[in-house]
Short mmCIF file of C-alpha atoms in Angstrom, two decimals:
data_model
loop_
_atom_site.label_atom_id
_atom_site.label_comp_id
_atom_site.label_asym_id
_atom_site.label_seq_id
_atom_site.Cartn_x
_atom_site.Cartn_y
_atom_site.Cartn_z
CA UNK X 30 171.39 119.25 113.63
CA UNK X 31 170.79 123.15 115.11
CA UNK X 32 169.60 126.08 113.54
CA UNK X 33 170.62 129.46 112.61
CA UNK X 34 168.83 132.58 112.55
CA UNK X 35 168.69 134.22 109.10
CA UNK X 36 168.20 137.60 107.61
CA UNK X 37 168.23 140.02 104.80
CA UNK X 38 167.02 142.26 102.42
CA UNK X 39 165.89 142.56 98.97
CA UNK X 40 164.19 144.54 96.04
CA UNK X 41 161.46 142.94 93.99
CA UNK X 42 158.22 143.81 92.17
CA UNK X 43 156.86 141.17 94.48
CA UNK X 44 157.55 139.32 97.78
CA UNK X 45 157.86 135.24 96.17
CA UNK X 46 159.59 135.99 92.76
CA UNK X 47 161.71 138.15 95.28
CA UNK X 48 162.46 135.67 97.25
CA UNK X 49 162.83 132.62 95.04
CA UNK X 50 165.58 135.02 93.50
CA UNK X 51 167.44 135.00 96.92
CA UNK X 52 167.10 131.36 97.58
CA UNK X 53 168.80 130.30 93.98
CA UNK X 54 171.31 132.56 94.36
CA UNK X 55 172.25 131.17 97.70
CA UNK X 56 172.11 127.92 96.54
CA UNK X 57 174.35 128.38 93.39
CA UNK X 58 177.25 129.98 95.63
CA UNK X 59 176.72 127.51 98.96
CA UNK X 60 174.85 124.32 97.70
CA UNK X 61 171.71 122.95 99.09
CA UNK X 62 173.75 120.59 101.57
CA UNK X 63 170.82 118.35 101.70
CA UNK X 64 168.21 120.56 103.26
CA UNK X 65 171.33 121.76 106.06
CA UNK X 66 173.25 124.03 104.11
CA UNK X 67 171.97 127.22 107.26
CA UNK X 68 170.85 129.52 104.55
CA UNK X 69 167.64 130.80 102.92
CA UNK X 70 167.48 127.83 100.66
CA UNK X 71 166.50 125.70 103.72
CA UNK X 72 163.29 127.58 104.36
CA UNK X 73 159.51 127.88 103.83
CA UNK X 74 158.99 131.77 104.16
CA UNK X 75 155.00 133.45 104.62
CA UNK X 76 154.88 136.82 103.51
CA UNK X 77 153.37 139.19 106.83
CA UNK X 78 152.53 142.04 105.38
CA UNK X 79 153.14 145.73 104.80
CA UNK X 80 155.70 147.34 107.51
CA UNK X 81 156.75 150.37 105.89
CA UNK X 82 154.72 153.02 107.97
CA UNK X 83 156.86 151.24 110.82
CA UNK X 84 159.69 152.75 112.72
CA UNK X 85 163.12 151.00 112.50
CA UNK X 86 162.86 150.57 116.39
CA UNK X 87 159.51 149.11 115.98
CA UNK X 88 160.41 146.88 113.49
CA UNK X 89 163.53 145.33 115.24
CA UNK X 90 161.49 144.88 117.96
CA UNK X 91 158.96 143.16 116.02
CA UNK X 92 161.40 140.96 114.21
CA UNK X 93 162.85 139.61 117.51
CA UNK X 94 159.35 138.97 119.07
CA UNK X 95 158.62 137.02 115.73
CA UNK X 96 161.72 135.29 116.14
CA UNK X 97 161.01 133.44 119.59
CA UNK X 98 157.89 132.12 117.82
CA UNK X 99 159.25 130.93 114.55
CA UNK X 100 160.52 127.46 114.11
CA UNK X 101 163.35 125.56 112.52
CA UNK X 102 162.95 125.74 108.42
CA UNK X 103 160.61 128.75 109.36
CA UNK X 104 161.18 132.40 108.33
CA UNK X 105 158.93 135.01 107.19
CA UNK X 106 158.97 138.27 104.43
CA UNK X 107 157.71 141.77 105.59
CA UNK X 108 157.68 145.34 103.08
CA UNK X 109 159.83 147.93 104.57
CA UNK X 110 159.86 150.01 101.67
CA UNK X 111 159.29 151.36 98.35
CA UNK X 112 162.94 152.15 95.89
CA UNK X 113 160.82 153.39 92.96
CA UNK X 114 158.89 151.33 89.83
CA UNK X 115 159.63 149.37 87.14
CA UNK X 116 158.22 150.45 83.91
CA UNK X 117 158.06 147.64 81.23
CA UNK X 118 157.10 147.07 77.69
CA UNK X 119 157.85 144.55 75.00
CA UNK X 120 160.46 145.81 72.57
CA UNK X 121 160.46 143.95 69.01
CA UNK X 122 163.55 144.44 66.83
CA UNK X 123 164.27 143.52 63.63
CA UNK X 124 167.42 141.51 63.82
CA UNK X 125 168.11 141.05 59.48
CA UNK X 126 168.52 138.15 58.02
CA UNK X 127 167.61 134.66 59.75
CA UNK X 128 170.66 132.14 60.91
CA UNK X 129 170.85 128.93 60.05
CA UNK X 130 170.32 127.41 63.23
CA UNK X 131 166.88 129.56 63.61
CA UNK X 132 165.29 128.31 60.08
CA UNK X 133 165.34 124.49 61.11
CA UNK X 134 162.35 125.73 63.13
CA UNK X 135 160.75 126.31 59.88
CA UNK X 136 160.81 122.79 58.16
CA UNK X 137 157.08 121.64 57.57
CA UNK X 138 155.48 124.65 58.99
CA UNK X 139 152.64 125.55 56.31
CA UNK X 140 152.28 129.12 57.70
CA UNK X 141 154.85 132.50 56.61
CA UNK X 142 156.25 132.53 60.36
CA UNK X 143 156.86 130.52 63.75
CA UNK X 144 157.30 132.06 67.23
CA UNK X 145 159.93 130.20 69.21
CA UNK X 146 160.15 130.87 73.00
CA UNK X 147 164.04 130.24 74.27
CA UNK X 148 164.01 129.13 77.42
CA UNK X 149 166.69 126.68 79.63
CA UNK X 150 168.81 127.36 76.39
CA UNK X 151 166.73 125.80 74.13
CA UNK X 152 163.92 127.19 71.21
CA UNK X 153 160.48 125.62 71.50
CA UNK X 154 157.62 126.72 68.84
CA UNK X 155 154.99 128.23 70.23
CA UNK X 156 153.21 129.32 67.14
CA UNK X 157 152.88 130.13 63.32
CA UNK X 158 151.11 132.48 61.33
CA UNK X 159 151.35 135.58 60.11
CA UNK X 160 154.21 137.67 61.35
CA UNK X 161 151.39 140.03 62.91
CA UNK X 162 150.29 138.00 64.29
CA UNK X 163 153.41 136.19 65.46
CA UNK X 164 154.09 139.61 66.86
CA UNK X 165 150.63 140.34 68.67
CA UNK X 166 150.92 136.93 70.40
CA UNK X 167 154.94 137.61 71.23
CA UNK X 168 153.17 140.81 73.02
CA UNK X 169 150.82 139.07 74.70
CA UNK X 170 153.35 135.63 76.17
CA UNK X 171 155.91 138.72 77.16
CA UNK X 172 152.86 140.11 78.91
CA UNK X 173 152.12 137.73 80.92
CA UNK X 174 155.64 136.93 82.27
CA UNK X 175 155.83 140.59 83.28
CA UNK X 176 157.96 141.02 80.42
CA UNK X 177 160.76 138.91 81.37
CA UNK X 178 161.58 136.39 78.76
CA UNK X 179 163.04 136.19 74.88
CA UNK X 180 160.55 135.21 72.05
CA UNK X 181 161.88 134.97 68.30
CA UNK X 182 159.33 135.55 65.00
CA UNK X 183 161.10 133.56 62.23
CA UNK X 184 160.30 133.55 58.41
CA UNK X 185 163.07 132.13 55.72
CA UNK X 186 164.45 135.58 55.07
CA UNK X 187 164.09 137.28 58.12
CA UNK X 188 163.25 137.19 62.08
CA UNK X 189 162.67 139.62 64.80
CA UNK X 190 163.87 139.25 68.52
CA UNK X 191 160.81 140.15 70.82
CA UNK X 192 161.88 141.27 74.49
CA UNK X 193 160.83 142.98 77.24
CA UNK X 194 162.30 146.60 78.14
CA UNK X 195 162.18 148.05 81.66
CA UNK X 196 163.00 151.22 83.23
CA UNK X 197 163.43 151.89 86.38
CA UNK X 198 162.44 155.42 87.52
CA UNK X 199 162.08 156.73 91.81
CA UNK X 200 158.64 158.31 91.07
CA UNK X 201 155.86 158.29 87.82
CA UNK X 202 152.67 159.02 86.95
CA UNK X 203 151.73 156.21 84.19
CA UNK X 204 149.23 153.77 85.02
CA UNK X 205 149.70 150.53 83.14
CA UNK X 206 147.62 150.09 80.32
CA UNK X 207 147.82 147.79 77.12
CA UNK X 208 151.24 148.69 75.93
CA UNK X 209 153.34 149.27 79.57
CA UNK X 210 153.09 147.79 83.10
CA UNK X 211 153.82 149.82 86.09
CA UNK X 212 155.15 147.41 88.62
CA UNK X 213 156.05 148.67 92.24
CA UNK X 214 159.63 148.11 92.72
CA UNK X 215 159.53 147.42 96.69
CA UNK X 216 162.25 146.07 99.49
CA UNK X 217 161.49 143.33 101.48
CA UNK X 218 163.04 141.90 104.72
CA UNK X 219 163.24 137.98 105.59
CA UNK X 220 164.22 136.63 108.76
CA UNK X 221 163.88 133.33 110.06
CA UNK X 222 165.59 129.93 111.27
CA UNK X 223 167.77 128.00 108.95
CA UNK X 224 168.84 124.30 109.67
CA UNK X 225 172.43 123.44 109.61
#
């Protein structure tokens, strides 16, 4: 089995989630083809660095030198650029009155609320208490998975879909703090060799 030179491009708020992105998307359209399948899927990339001060000539040229020195199932993930940021916070909506299939959740919880997490489409309780608190601790979880995610606060009457909201803007002058996150929205490059 040979091997085929890969490469492309990408925009991420960072180079692995980035890349992990680009990898399950090839695999969902082409397969995984046991480890031959000549794509992106196939290989182990280390991020180089930050290339964006570099010419386009330059960074050919660097590419193809890096090339000759790579190996098979080997690639590797420079920054050419920067397309703007992402600004993100968590938005929590009231959504009315509480389904059916949401207040199962409920049965022998002692406290006024749960928080449910839905991931792999499925609910899993994280928490009960207080719908504060339920809310403060929704904040938090959608925190720290850059805001990416869908948390529900149940009670018997009522239950709020917690989220996280981004906007994308070229330039800005917020910082993140407690309530946003500024995340640099940058474009990568990956090149390597893919077996096939």
């Amino acid at each position: 089995m040979g091997a085929c030179n890969i490469e492309g491009t990408y925009v991420s708020t960072d180079w692995k989630t980035g890349i992990e992105e680009v990898q399950k998307a090839y695999t969902e359209e082409h397969g995984y083809q046991e480890g031959y399948s000549g794509g992106p899927n196939c290989v182990s990339f280390t991020y180089k660095g930050d290339f964006t001060s570099l010419p386009k000539l330059s960074l050919r040229k660097y590419i193809h030198k890096r090339m000759d020195v790579l190996g098979k199932r080997e690639g590797e993930i420079i920054k050419i650029g920067n397309v703007g940021y992402s600004i993100r916070q968590a938005k929590i909506k009231d959504n009315g009155a509480t389904p059916s299939f949401l207040q199962r959740y409920l049965y022998k919880v002692k406290k006024p609320s749960v928080l449910l997490k839905f991931s792999l489409n499925c609910f899993s309780v994280i928490a009960e208490g207080s719908v504060r608190d339920m809310k403060a601790l929704a904040r938090e979880e959608l925190r720290k998975a850059k805001y990416v995610g869908s948390y529900y606060i149940v009670k018997k009457d009522k239950y709020w879909e917690c989220i996280g909201e981004q906007k994308i803007q070229k330039k800005t002058q917020r910082k993140t703090n407690d309530k946003i996150m500024v995340l640099e929205m940058a474009r990568y490059e990956y090149y390597g060799w893919a077996p096939e």
